[in-house]
Amino acid sequence: MFTDLPKYVFLTGKGGVGKTSLACATAVSLADAGKKVLLVSTDPASNVGQVFGIEIGNHITLIARVPGLSALEIDPEGAAAEYRERIVGPMRGVLPEKALKGIEEQLSGACTTEIAAFDEFTALLTDDAVTTAYDHIIFDTAPTGHTIRMLKLPGAWSGFLETGGDASCLGPLAGLEQSRARYAAAVDSLSDGARTRLILVTRPRASSLTEAARTSRELADIGIGNQHLAINGLMPDKDLGDDLAAALIMRDTAAIDGMDSHLAALPQTRFALRPENLVGLAALRRMTAPVALDRVAPRTADGDLPPLSALVDGIEAAGKGLVMTMGKGGVGKTTIAAAVAVELAARGHEVLLTTTDPAAHLTETLAGDVPHLSVSRIDPEAETAAYRDHILATKGASLDAQGRAMLEEDLRSPCTEEIAVFQAFSRVIREAGRKFVVMDTAPTGHTLLLLDATGSYHRDVLRHAGKAASHMTTPMMRLQDADKTKVLIVTLAETTPVLEASRLQDDLRRAGIEPYGWVVNASLAATGTTHPILAARAASEAPEIASVRNSLAARYAVVPMQAEDPVGAARLRALVRPEPVLV
C-alpha cells in the first residue's frame, strides 16, 4: 500500500474511483502492521460499514476482526441532532417552551446539518483525546466537490469569525471564541505536510485524471501541499485477443500519457483492476496481490437486457417535464443525463440539460452544440454572488450605513451558499413546466441535503400560508408529482452501488418521491467480453442485475460498457440504442 504515512491521511477523488476501498485497505494494512488506526468516513452516503460487514454509524466503533482498527461514519443528520441537543439541552427548564422551539427551528436547516458534520470533522483534527489515541487517522471523503467545500470550510469560518461575524446556525450559546480557536487549529493541521497527506485517487481515465488535477490545484491553493496520486483499476498489459480489453488498455495508456504535468510530477502508486468486488476483509487484504490471467470465469450472455431507449420512450410521452438522474458518485449520472437529453433533443423536443454537481462537466461530455439542446449549470459561487447582489439591492436599499454593513456581514456567512443554490434549483424546476429539463445531480449525499432544504422550504411555506396553502405549488410538490418529474436512479452492477441506490430510493420514497426507473450503467454483462478479468466481473454482475429487475425497480435499462469514452452526441445516442452483442 502507501508508505511513510503521516498522522492524517485524506483520500479524495471523483465518485466511483475506489476511495473507500483504498481507504479501508490502507487502514487494515496499517492495523495489521501493529498501528492504532481510526478510519473516518466524511461521506454523507458512507458505505464503510458495508465493506466490513458491520454497523458503524456516528460513534467510534471497534472493528473486532482487525485488532487496532476503529471506524467512524460522520452522519450529518445524527451529528445535527447531537449538535442541537448540546445547545438546547442546557436550556431545558430554564427557558420557556416557546423560546426553545424557536431555537430548535433556527437550528433545523440544511446549513446547520453541514455545520454539525463539519464540527465533528474539525474535532478529529484538534481534540487531544482523539489525536493522541491513534497513530493514524484515515479519512475516506465524499466525492470531490463536497470534499473541497469541507476542506475549505475551516478557513472560511475562521475568516468569517475573525471579521466579527455572527452565525445563527452555530447556535446562540455555541461559544464563538472556542469555535474560532478550533477552526484555526484545523487549518494548521491541514496545511502541515508533516501531519497531513492528501491522496488523490483516480481511475486511469481522462475525465478522472482531469478532475484530480483540478482538485490538486484547488487544495494546494488553500495550503494542502503534501499530495500523492493513486491510480486505481489499471487494466493488465495483455488483452488476450479480446477487443474490449484491447480498447480499454489503449484508453488507460492514452489517459495516463496525457495527464496534466503537475499531476504527473506527484509521487504515484498504481493498483491493478481486480476481478472481484472489494467487499469483505479477505478481499481488502488481497488488494495488492498479483492478478492471475489464466483463470477464465464461466459466464453466459443475458440476451434480455432492456435498452435505455425504452425508458426514454416513456419519458417522451409526457411532452415536457423534469428528468433527474441520481445515484452514487462515479456511476455515470452525467453521462446518462446527457444521453437522455441528446436523445430527446434528437426527437425534436426543446431540452435544457443542467447540473447541481459542482464537479460535473456537461459541456465536455457533449463536446459540441446539439440542435434543440441548451446547457446550464448551478454554479454555487456564481449563484451566491448573484444572491448577495440581489439582497443588497432590495433589502439593503433602504438601510442606513450601519444596517447595510450588518447585512453585508451576514451575507458573508458560508450559509448563504445553501440558500442561493436552493433558489437556483427551484428556478430550474419551474422551467420544466414548459419543456424538458434534464438535471444531472450531485452524488447521493449532497443531493439528499439539497432535497432536505427543499422539504424544509416546503414545510415552512405551508406552515405560514394557512388557508392559502391549497392554492400553492412548492418545488417539493413538483418533485412529488409523477406526471411532472421522473427520477432515474443510476447505478453500476456492483454490490455497493446497488445497495446505495436502494437506500437512495428509500429516502426518496420517504420524501414522497417515487423513482420512475433504474439505469444499470457500464455493464460488462451487456458486452461480449471473454477477457478473464472482465469476464469475471461480468459474471459477478448477474445477481445485482437480477436484484434490480426482480425487487428494486418498476422499470429498468442496462447500458453496456463502452470501448471509448461516451463523449459527443453520436456516442451518447449510441448508449440509448446499443448494438446487440453475442458471447
Coordinates of C-alpha atoms in Angstrom, one line a residue:
M1 CA 0.0 0.0 0.0
F2 CA 1.3 3.5 0.8
T3 CA 4.5 4.2 2.8
D4 CA 5.6 6.7 5.4
L5 CA 2.1 7.9 6.0
P6 CA 1.7 10.9 8.5
K7 CA -0.9 11.2 11.2
Y8 CA -3.7 12.4 9.0
V9 CA -4.4 10.9 5.6
F10 CA -7.2 12.1 3.3
L11 CA -8.3 10.0 0.3
T12 CA -10.3 12.1 -2.2
G13 CA -11.3 12.0 -5.8
K14 CA -14.2 11.7 -8.3
G15 CA -17.0 9.4 -7.3
G16 CA -16.6 5.7 -8.1
V17 CA -12.8 5.8 -8.3
G18 CA -12.3 3.5 -5.3
K19 CA -11.7 5.9 -2.4
T20 CA -13.5 3.8 0.1
S21 CA -11.8 0.5 -1.0
L22 CA -8.3 2.1 -0.8
A23 CA -9.1 3.9 2.5
C24 CA -10.3 0.6 4.0
A25 CA -7.4 -1.4 2.6
T26 CA -4.9 1.2 3.8
A27 CA -6.4 1.2 7.3
V28 CA -6.3 -2.6 7.5
S29 CA -2.7 -2.7 6.3
L30 CA -1.6 -0.2 8.9
A31 CA -3.5 -2.0 11.7
D32 CA -2.1 -5.4 10.6
A33 CA 1.4 -3.7 11.0
G34 CA 0.6 -3.0 14.6
K35 CA -0.6 0.6 14.4
K36 CA -3.6 2.1 16.1
V37 CA -5.8 3.4 13.4
L38 CA -9.1 5.4 13.2
L39 CA -10.9 5.2 9.8
V40 CA -13.3 8.1 9.3
S41 CA -15.9 8.5 6.5
T42 CA -17.0 12.1 5.9
D43 CA -19.2 10.9 3.0
P44 CA -22.9 11.5 3.9
A45 CA -23.6 8.3 1.9
S46 CA -20.8 6.3 3.6
N47 CA -20.5 2.5 2.9
V48 CA -17.5 1.8 5.1
G49 CA -19.8 -0.3 7.4
Q50 CA -20.8 -2.4 4.4
V51 CA -17.2 -3.1 3.4
F52 CA -16.5 -4.6 6.8
G53 CA -20.0 -6.1 7.1
I54 CA -20.9 -4.4 10.4
E55 CA -22.9 -1.4 11.5
I56 CA -20.7 1.6 12.4
G57 CA -22.6 4.9 12.4
N58 CA -21.9 8.2 14.1
H59 CA -19.7 6.8 17.0
I60 CA -16.2 5.4 17.1
T61 CA -16.6 1.6 16.7
L62 CA -14.0 -1.1 17.1
I63 CA -13.6 -3.4 14.1
A64 CA -13.3 -6.6 16.1
R65 CA -11.7 -8.7 13.4
V66 CA -8.9 -6.2 12.9
P67 CA -7.0 -5.5 16.1
G68 CA -6.0 -1.9 16.4
L69 CA -8.6 -0.6 13.9
S70 CA -11.7 1.6 14.8
A71 CA -14.0 3.3 12.4
L72 CA -16.5 6.2 12.4
E73 CA -19.0 7.3 9.9
I74 CA -19.9 11.0 10.3
D75 CA -23.7 11.0 9.8
P76 CA -24.8 14.6 9.0
E77 CA -28.3 14.1 10.4
G78 CA -27.1 12.3 13.5
A79 CA -24.4 14.9 14.0
A80 CA -27.0 17.7 13.6
A81 CA -29.3 16.1 16.2
E82 CA -26.5 15.8 18.7
Y83 CA -25.3 19.4 17.9
R84 CA -28.8 20.8 18.5
E85 CA -29.1 18.9 21.8
R86 CA -25.8 20.2 23.0
I87 CA -27.1 23.7 22.5
V88 CA -30.7 23.3 23.5
G89 CA -30.3 20.7 26.3
P90 CA -28.8 23.0 28.9
M91 CA -31.6 25.4 28.4
R92 CA -34.4 23.0 29.1
G93 CA -36.3 24.0 32.2
V94 CA -34.6 27.4 32.1
L95 CA -36.2 29.0 29.0
P96 CA -39.9 28.9 28.1
E97 CA -41.0 26.1 25.8
K98 CA -41.9 28.6 23.0
A99 CA -38.3 30.0 23.2
L100 CA -36.8 26.5 23.0
K101 CA -38.9 25.7 19.9
G102 CA -37.7 28.9 18.3
I103 CA -34.1 27.9 18.8
E104 CA -34.7 24.4 17.5
E105 CA -36.4 25.8 14.4
Q106 CA -33.4 28.1 13.9
L107 CA -31.1 25.1 14.1
S108 CA -33.2 22.8 11.8
G109 CA -31.9 23.9 8.3
A110 CA -29.6 22.2 5.9
C111 CA -26.9 24.7 6.8
T112 CA -26.9 23.6 10.4
T113 CA -26.6 20.0 9.3
E114 CA -23.5 20.8 7.3
I115 CA -22.0 22.8 10.2
A116 CA -22.7 19.9 12.7
A117 CA -20.8 17.4 10.4
F118 CA -18.1 19.9 9.9
D119 CA -17.8 20.5 13.7
E120 CA -17.2 16.7 14.1
F121 CA -14.6 16.8 11.4
T122 CA -12.6 19.6 13.0
A123 CA -12.8 17.9 16.4
L124 CA -11.0 14.9 14.9
L125 CA -8.1 17.2 13.9
T126 CA -7.9 19.1 17.1
D127 CA -9.3 17.0 20.0
D128 CA -6.3 15.8 22.1
A129 CA -8.2 12.8 23.4
V130 CA -8.7 11.6 19.8
T131 CA -5.4 12.7 18.2
T132 CA -3.3 11.0 20.9
A133 CA -5.2 7.8 20.9
Y134 CA -4.3 6.8 17.3
D135 CA -1.1 6.6 15.2
H136 CA -3.1 7.4 12.0
I137 CA -6.5 8.8 11.2
I138 CA -7.5 7.9 7.7
F139 CA -10.3 10.0 6.1
D140 CA -12.5 8.4 3.4
T141 CA -14.1 11.5 2.0
A142 CA -17.2 12.3 -0.1
P143 CA -16.7 12.9 -3.9
T144 CA -14.5 15.8 -4.9
G145 CA -16.9 18.8 -4.9
H146 CA -18.3 18.1 -1.5
T147 CA -14.8 17.4 -0.1
I148 CA -13.3 20.5 -1.5
R149 CA -16.0 22.5 0.2
M150 CA -15.5 20.7 3.5
L151 CA -11.7 21.2 3.5
K152 CA -12.2 24.9 2.7
L153 CA -14.7 25.4 5.5
P154 CA -12.2 25.7 8.4
G155 CA -10.6 28.7 6.5
A156 CA -14.0 30.1 5.5
W157 CA -15.4 30.0 9.0
S158 CA -12.2 31.2 10.6
G159 CA -12.2 34.2 8.3
F160 CA -15.9 34.9 8.9
L161 CA -15.5 34.8 12.7
E162 CA -12.2 36.8 12.5
T163 CA -14.2 39.7 10.9
G164 CA -16.6 39.6 13.9
G165 CA -19.4 37.7 12.0
D166 CA -22.2 36.1 14.0
A167 CA -23.9 33.0 12.7
S168 CA -27.3 31.8 13.7
C169 CA -26.7 28.3 12.6
L170 CA -23.8 27.9 15.1
G171 CA -26.3 28.4 17.9
P172 CA -26.7 31.2 20.3
L173 CA -24.5 29.7 23.0
A174 CA -22.1 27.9 20.8
G175 CA -19.1 29.9 22.0
L176 CA -17.6 31.7 19.1
E177 CA -14.2 32.1 20.7
Q178 CA -13.9 28.3 21.1
S179 CA -15.0 27.7 17.5
R180 CA -12.5 30.3 16.2
A181 CA -9.6 28.6 18.0
R182 CA -10.6 25.1 16.8
Y183 CA -11.1 26.1 13.2
A184 CA -7.7 27.9 13.2
A185 CA -6.1 24.7 14.7
A186 CA -7.8 22.7 11.9
V187 CA -6.3 24.9 9.3
D188 CA -2.9 24.5 10.8
S189 CA -3.2 20.7 10.8
L190 CA -4.4 20.5 7.2
S191 CA -1.6 22.7 5.9
D192 CA 1.2 21.0 7.8
G193 CA 2.8 18.4 5.4
A194 CA 4.4 16.6 8.3
R195 CA 1.0 15.8 9.8
T196 CA -1.3 15.6 6.7
R197 CA -1.1 13.9 3.3
L198 CA -3.8 14.2 0.6
I199 CA -4.1 11.1 -1.6
L200 CA -5.8 11.9 -4.9
V201 CA -7.5 8.7 -6.0
T202 CA -8.3 8.4 -9.7
R203 CA -9.2 5.9 -12.4
P204 CA -6.9 5.8 -15.5
R205 CA -9.5 7.8 -17.4
A206 CA -9.1 11.2 -18.9
S207 CA -12.1 12.8 -17.0
S208 CA -11.0 11.3 -13.7
L209 CA -7.4 12.5 -14.1
T210 CA -8.5 15.9 -15.2
E211 CA -10.6 16.2 -12.1
A212 CA -7.7 15.0 -9.9
A213 CA -5.5 17.7 -11.5
R214 CA -8.1 20.4 -10.8
T215 CA -8.6 19.2 -7.2
S216 CA -4.8 19.1 -6.6
R217 CA -4.5 22.8 -7.6
E218 CA -7.6 23.9 -5.6
L219 CA -6.4 22.2 -2.4
A220 CA -2.8 23.3 -2.9
D221 CA -4.2 26.9 -3.1
I222 CA -5.6 26.5 0.5
G223 CA -2.3 25.1 1.8
I224 CA -2.7 21.3 1.5
G225 CA 0.5 20.7 -0.3
N226 CA 1.6 17.2 0.7
Q227 CA -0.1 15.3 -2.1
H228 CA 0.2 11.8 -3.6
L229 CA -1.5 10.3 -6.7
A230 CA -3.1 6.8 -6.6
I231 CA -4.2 5.4 -10.0
N232 CA -6.7 2.7 -9.3
G233 CA -8.1 0.0 -11.5
L234 CA -5.4 -0.4 -14.2
M235 CA -6.1 -2.9 -16.9
P236 CA -3.3 -5.6 -17.3
D237 CA -0.9 -5.3 -20.2
K238 CA -2.3 -8.3 -22.1
D239 CA -5.6 -8.1 -24.0
L240 CA -5.6 -11.9 -24.8
G241 CA -7.3 -11.2 -28.1
D242 CA -10.4 -9.6 -26.6
D243 CA -11.5 -6.4 -28.5
L244 CA -13.0 -4.7 -25.5
A245 CA -9.9 -5.4 -23.3
A246 CA -7.6 -4.1 -26.1
A247 CA -9.7 -0.9 -26.3
L248 CA -9.7 -0.4 -22.5
I249 CA -5.9 -0.9 -22.3
M250 CA -5.4 1.7 -25.1
R251 CA -7.8 4.1 -23.2
D252 CA -5.9 3.7 -19.9
T253 CA -2.5 4.2 -21.6
A254 CA -3.6 7.3 -23.5
A255 CA -5.2 8.8 -20.4
I256 CA -2.1 8.3 -18.3
D257 CA 0.3 9.5 -21.0
G258 CA -1.8 12.7 -21.5
M259 CA -2.3 13.6 -17.8
D260 CA -1.6 17.1 -16.5
S261 CA 2.2 17.6 -16.0
H262 CA 1.6 18.9 -12.5
L263 CA -0.3 15.8 -11.6
A264 CA 2.3 13.5 -13.3
A265 CA 5.0 15.0 -11.1
L266 CA 3.4 13.9 -7.9
P267 CA 4.5 10.7 -6.1
Q268 CA 2.4 7.8 -7.5
T269 CA 1.1 4.4 -6.5
R270 CA -0.8 2.2 -9.1
F271 CA -3.3 -0.5 -8.3
A272 CA -4.5 -3.2 -10.8
L273 CA -8.1 -3.8 -11.8
R274 CA -9.4 -6.6 -9.6
P275 CA -11.6 -9.4 -10.8
E276 CA -13.8 -9.2 -7.7
N277 CA -15.8 -6.6 -5.7
L278 CA -13.7 -5.3 -2.9
V279 CA -16.1 -6.1 -0.1
G280 CA -15.0 -8.0 2.9
L281 CA -11.8 -8.3 4.9
A282 CA -10.3 -11.0 2.7
A283 CA -10.8 -9.1 -0.5
L284 CA -9.2 -5.9 1.1
R285 CA -6.1 -7.9 2.1
R286 CA -5.8 -9.1 -1.5
M287 CA -5.8 -5.5 -2.8
T288 CA -2.1 -5.5 -3.7
A289 CA -1.8 -9.2 -4.6
P290 CA -1.0 -10.1 -8.2
V291 CA -4.0 -10.8 -10.5
A292 CA -3.9 -14.1 -12.4
L293 CA -4.9 -14.0 -16.1
D294 CA -5.1 -17.8 -16.6
R295 CA -8.4 -18.3 -14.7
V296 CA -11.4 -18.0 -17.0
A297 CA -14.7 -17.3 -15.2
P298 CA -17.7 -19.1 -16.7
R299 CA -20.4 -16.7 -18.0
T300 CA -23.4 -16.7 -20.2
A301 CA -24.9 -13.8 -22.1
D302 CA -28.2 -12.3 -20.8
G303 CA -30.0 -11.6 -24.1
D304 CA -32.9 -9.9 -22.5
L305 CA -31.4 -6.7 -21.0
P306 CA -33.7 -3.8 -21.8
P307 CA -32.1 -0.7 -23.6
L308 CA -32.2 2.8 -22.4
S309 CA -34.5 3.7 -25.3
A310 CA -37.4 2.1 -23.6
L311 CA -37.2 4.5 -20.6
V312 CA -36.8 7.4 -23.0
D313 CA -39.9 6.4 -24.8
G314 CA -41.9 6.6 -21.6
I315 CA -40.3 10.0 -20.6
E316 CA -41.1 11.4 -24.0
A317 CA -44.8 10.6 -23.8
A318 CA -45.4 13.4 -21.4
G319 CA -44.1 16.0 -23.9
K320 CA -42.3 18.0 -21.2
G321 CA -41.2 17.7 -17.6
L322 CA -38.3 17.3 -15.2
V323 CA -35.9 14.3 -15.5
M324 CA -33.4 13.9 -12.7
T325 CA -30.5 11.4 -12.7
M326 CA -29.5 10.4 -9.2
G327 CA -27.1 8.0 -7.6
K328 CA -23.7 7.3 -6.0
G329 CA -20.7 9.3 -7.3
G330 CA -19.0 7.7 -10.3
V331 CA -21.9 5.6 -11.6
G332 CA -22.3 7.8 -14.7
K333 CA -25.2 10.1 -13.8
T334 CA -23.8 12.9 -16.0
T335 CA -23.3 10.6 -19.0
I336 CA -26.9 9.1 -18.7
A337 CA -28.4 12.6 -18.2
A338 CA -26.6 13.8 -21.3
A339 CA -27.6 10.7 -23.3
V340 CA -31.3 11.2 -22.4
A341 CA -31.1 14.9 -23.2
V342 CA -29.4 14.4 -26.5
E343 CA -32.0 11.7 -27.5
L344 CA -35.0 13.9 -26.6
A345 CA -33.5 16.8 -28.5
A346 CA -32.9 14.5 -31.5
R347 CA -36.5 13.6 -31.4
G348 CA -37.3 17.3 -31.9
H349 CA -38.0 18.4 -28.3
E350 CA -36.7 21.6 -26.7
V351 CA -34.4 20.4 -23.8
L352 CA -32.4 22.1 -21.1
L353 CA -29.6 20.0 -19.7
T354 CA -28.4 21.2 -16.3
T355 CA -26.5 20.0 -13.2
T356 CA -26.3 20.6 -9.5
D357 CA -23.0 18.8 -9.2
P358 CA -20.1 21.2 -8.6
A359 CA -17.7 18.6 -10.2
A360 CA -19.8 17.8 -13.3
H361 CA -18.7 19.0 -16.8
L362 CA -21.6 18.8 -19.2
T363 CA -20.0 20.8 -22.0
E364 CA -17.1 18.4 -22.1
T365 CA -19.5 15.4 -22.2
L366 CA -21.5 16.9 -25.1
A367 CA -18.3 18.1 -26.9
G368 CA -20.2 20.5 -29.2
D369 CA -23.6 22.1 -29.9
V370 CA -26.7 19.9 -30.3
P371 CA -29.8 21.3 -32.0
H372 CA -32.7 22.0 -29.6
L373 CA -30.5 21.4 -26.6
S374 CA -29.3 24.2 -24.2
V375 CA -27.0 23.7 -21.3
S376 CA -26.7 25.4 -17.9
R377 CA -25.1 24.8 -14.5
I378 CA -26.0 25.7 -11.0
D379 CA -22.6 27.2 -10.0
P380 CA -22.5 27.7 -6.2
E381 CA -20.1 30.6 -6.5
A382 CA -22.0 32.4 -9.2
E383 CA -25.4 31.8 -7.6
T384 CA -24.1 33.0 -4.2
A385 CA -22.7 36.2 -5.8
A386 CA -26.0 36.9 -7.6
Y387 CA -28.0 36.2 -4.4
R388 CA -25.8 38.6 -2.4
D389 CA -26.2 41.3 -5.1
H390 CA -29.9 40.9 -5.2
I391 CA -30.4 41.0 -1.4
L392 CA -28.2 44.2 -1.1
A393 CA -30.1 45.8 -4.0
T394 CA -33.5 45.0 -2.4
K395 CA -33.5 44.6 1.4
G396 CA -30.3 46.6 1.7
A397 CA -31.5 49.6 -0.4
S398 CA -33.4 51.3 2.5
L399 CA -30.9 50.6 5.2
D400 CA -28.6 53.2 6.7
A401 CA -24.8 52.6 6.6
Q402 CA -24.7 50.6 9.8
G403 CA -27.6 48.4 8.8
R404 CA -26.2 47.8 5.4
A405 CA -22.8 46.9 6.9
M406 CA -24.5 44.3 9.2
L407 CA -26.4 42.9 6.2
E408 CA -23.2 42.6 4.2
E409 CA -21.6 40.8 7.1
D410 CA -24.5 38.4 7.4
L411 CA -24.3 37.6 3.7
R412 CA -20.6 36.6 4.0
S413 CA -21.7 33.6 6.1
P414 CA -21.0 30.2 4.3
C415 CA -24.7 29.5 4.9
T416 CA -25.6 32.0 2.2
E417 CA -24.4 29.5 -0.4
E418 CA -27.0 26.9 0.7
I419 CA -29.8 29.4 0.2
A420 CA -28.6 30.6 -3.1
V421 CA -28.2 27.1 -4.6
F422 CA -31.6 26.1 -3.4
Q423 CA -33.2 29.2 -5.1
A424 CA -31.4 28.4 -8.4
F425 CA -32.6 24.8 -8.1
S426 CA -36.2 26.0 -7.6
R427 CA -36.0 28.2 -10.7
V428 CA -34.8 25.2 -12.9
I429 CA -37.7 23.1 -11.6
R430 CA -40.2 25.8 -12.7
E431 CA -38.7 25.7 -16.3
A432 CA -39.8 22.1 -16.6
G433 CA -43.4 23.4 -16.8
R434 CA -42.9 24.3 -20.5
K435 CA -40.2 22.0 -21.9
F436 CA -37.9 19.0 -20.9
V437 CA -35.4 19.8 -18.3
V438 CA -32.8 17.0 -17.7
M439 CA -31.0 17.6 -14.4
D440 CA -27.7 15.8 -13.5
T441 CA -27.5 15.8 -9.7
A442 CA -24.5 15.7 -7.3
P443 CA -23.6 12.4 -5.7
T444 CA -26.2 11.0 -3.3
G445 CA -25.4 12.6 0.0
H446 CA -25.1 16.1 -1.4
T447 CA -28.4 15.6 -3.3
L448 CA -30.2 14.5 -0.2
L449 CA -29.0 17.6 1.6
L450 CA -30.5 19.7 -1.3
L451 CA -33.8 17.7 -1.1
D452 CA -33.8 18.3 2.7
A453 CA -33.6 22.0 2.0
T454 CA -36.4 21.7 -0.5
G455 CA -38.5 19.8 2.1
S456 CA -37.7 22.4 4.8
Y457 CA -38.8 25.2 2.5
H458 CA -42.0 23.2 1.6
R459 CA -42.9 22.8 5.3
D460 CA -42.1 26.4 6.1
V461 CA -44.3 27.7 3.2
L462 CA -47.3 25.6 4.2
R463 CA -46.9 26.5 7.9
H464 CA -47.1 30.2 7.1
A465 CA -49.6 30.0 4.3
G466 CA -52.5 28.9 6.3
K467 CA -55.7 28.6 4.2
A468 CA -53.9 29.8 1.1
A469 CA -51.7 26.7 1.1
S470 CA -54.2 24.8 -1.0
H471 CA -53.6 27.2 -3.9
M472 CA -49.8 26.9 -3.8
T473 CA -47.3 24.7 -5.6
T474 CA -43.9 24.4 -3.9
P475 CA -40.8 22.8 -5.6
M476 CA -41.3 19.7 -3.5
M477 CA -44.8 19.3 -4.8
R478 CA -43.4 19.3 -8.3
L479 CA -40.8 16.7 -7.4
Q480 CA -43.5 14.5 -5.9
D481 CA -45.8 14.7 -9.0
A482 CA -45.0 11.7 -11.2
D483 CA -46.5 13.5 -14.2
K484 CA -44.1 16.4 -13.8
T485 CA -40.9 14.7 -12.5
K486 CA -39.2 11.5 -13.5
V487 CA -36.3 10.3 -11.4
L488 CA -33.8 7.9 -12.9
I489 CA -31.7 6.1 -10.3
V490 CA -28.3 5.3 -11.9
T491 CA -26.1 2.5 -10.6
L492 CA -23.4 0.1 -11.6
A493 CA -24.0 -3.7 -11.4
E494 CA -21.8 -3.9 -8.2
T495 CA -22.8 -4.7 -4.6
T496 CA -22.1 -1.2 -3.1
P497 CA -23.6 1.0 -5.8
V498 CA -26.8 -1.1 -5.9
L499 CA -27.1 -1.1 -2.1
E500 CA -26.6 2.7 -2.0
A501 CA -29.1 3.2 -4.9
S502 CA -31.6 1.1 -2.9
R503 CA -31.1 3.3 0.2
L504 CA -31.5 6.4 -2.0
Q505 CA -34.8 5.0 -3.3
D506 CA -36.0 4.5 0.3
D507 CA -35.0 8.1 1.1
L508 CA -36.8 9.4 -1.9
R509 CA -40.0 7.5 -1.1
R510 CA -39.9 8.8 2.5
A511 CA -39.9 12.3 0.9
G512 CA -42.9 11.3 -1.2
I513 CA -40.9 10.9 -4.5
E514 CA -41.3 7.7 -6.4
P515 CA -38.4 6.9 -8.8
Y516 CA -39.5 6.4 -12.4
G517 CA -36.9 3.8 -13.3
W518 CA -33.3 2.5 -12.8
V519 CA -30.4 2.6 -15.2
V520 CA -27.6 0.0 -14.8
N521 CA -24.7 1.7 -16.4
A522 CA -21.3 0.5 -17.8
S523 CA -22.4 -3.1 -17.6
L524 CA -19.8 -5.8 -18.7
A525 CA -22.6 -8.4 -18.7
A526 CA -24.1 -6.5 -21.6
T527 CA -20.9 -6.9 -23.7
G528 CA -19.3 -9.9 -25.3
T529 CA -16.0 -9.8 -23.5
T530 CA -14.1 -13.0 -22.8
H531 CA -11.0 -11.5 -21.1
P532 CA -10.5 -13.3 -17.8
I533 CA -10.7 -10.3 -15.6
L534 CA -13.6 -8.6 -17.4
A535 CA -15.5 -11.8 -17.8
A536 CA -15.1 -12.5 -14.0
R537 CA -16.5 -9.0 -13.3
A538 CA -19.3 -9.6 -15.9
A539 CA -20.3 -12.8 -14.1
S540 CA -20.4 -11.0 -10.8
E541 CA -23.0 -8.6 -12.2
A542 CA -25.7 -11.2 -12.8
P543 CA -27.1 -11.2 -9.2
E544 CA -27.0 -7.4 -9.0
I545 CA -29.0 -7.0 -12.2
A546 CA -31.4 -9.7 -11.1
S547 CA -32.0 -7.8 -7.9
V548 CA -32.7 -4.6 -9.8
R549 CA -35.1 -6.4 -12.2
N550 CA -36.9 -8.5 -9.6
S551 CA -37.2 -6.5 -6.5
L552 CA -36.0 -2.9 -6.8
A553 CA -37.1 -1.2 -10.0
A554 CA -40.5 -0.6 -11.5
R555 CA -38.8 -0.4 -14.9
Y556 CA -35.1 -0.5 -15.7
A557 CA -32.5 -0.4 -18.5
V558 CA -28.9 -1.7 -18.9
V559 CA -26.3 0.3 -20.7
P560 CA -23.2 -1.6 -21.9
M561 CA -19.6 -0.7 -21.0
Q562 CA -18.2 1.3 -23.9
A563 CA -14.8 0.8 -25.5
E564 CA -14.4 4.5 -25.9
D565 CA -15.5 7.3 -23.6
P566 CA -19.1 8.3 -24.4
V567 CA -18.3 11.9 -25.4
G568 CA -20.1 13.7 -28.1
A569 CA -23.7 13.4 -29.4
A570 CA -23.2 10.4 -31.6
R571 CA -21.6 8.2 -28.8
L572 CA -24.2 9.4 -26.3
R573 CA -27.1 8.4 -28.6
A574 CA -25.4 5.0 -29.1
L575 CA -25.9 4.4 -25.3
V576 CA -29.6 4.8 -25.8
R577 CA -29.8 2.2 -28.7
P578 CA -26.8 -0.1 -28.3
E579 CA -25.9 -2.8 -30.9
P580 CA -26.8 -6.3 -29.8
V581 CA -23.9 -8.4 -28.6
L582 CA -23.0 -12.1 -28.7
V583 CA -20.8 -14.1 -26.2

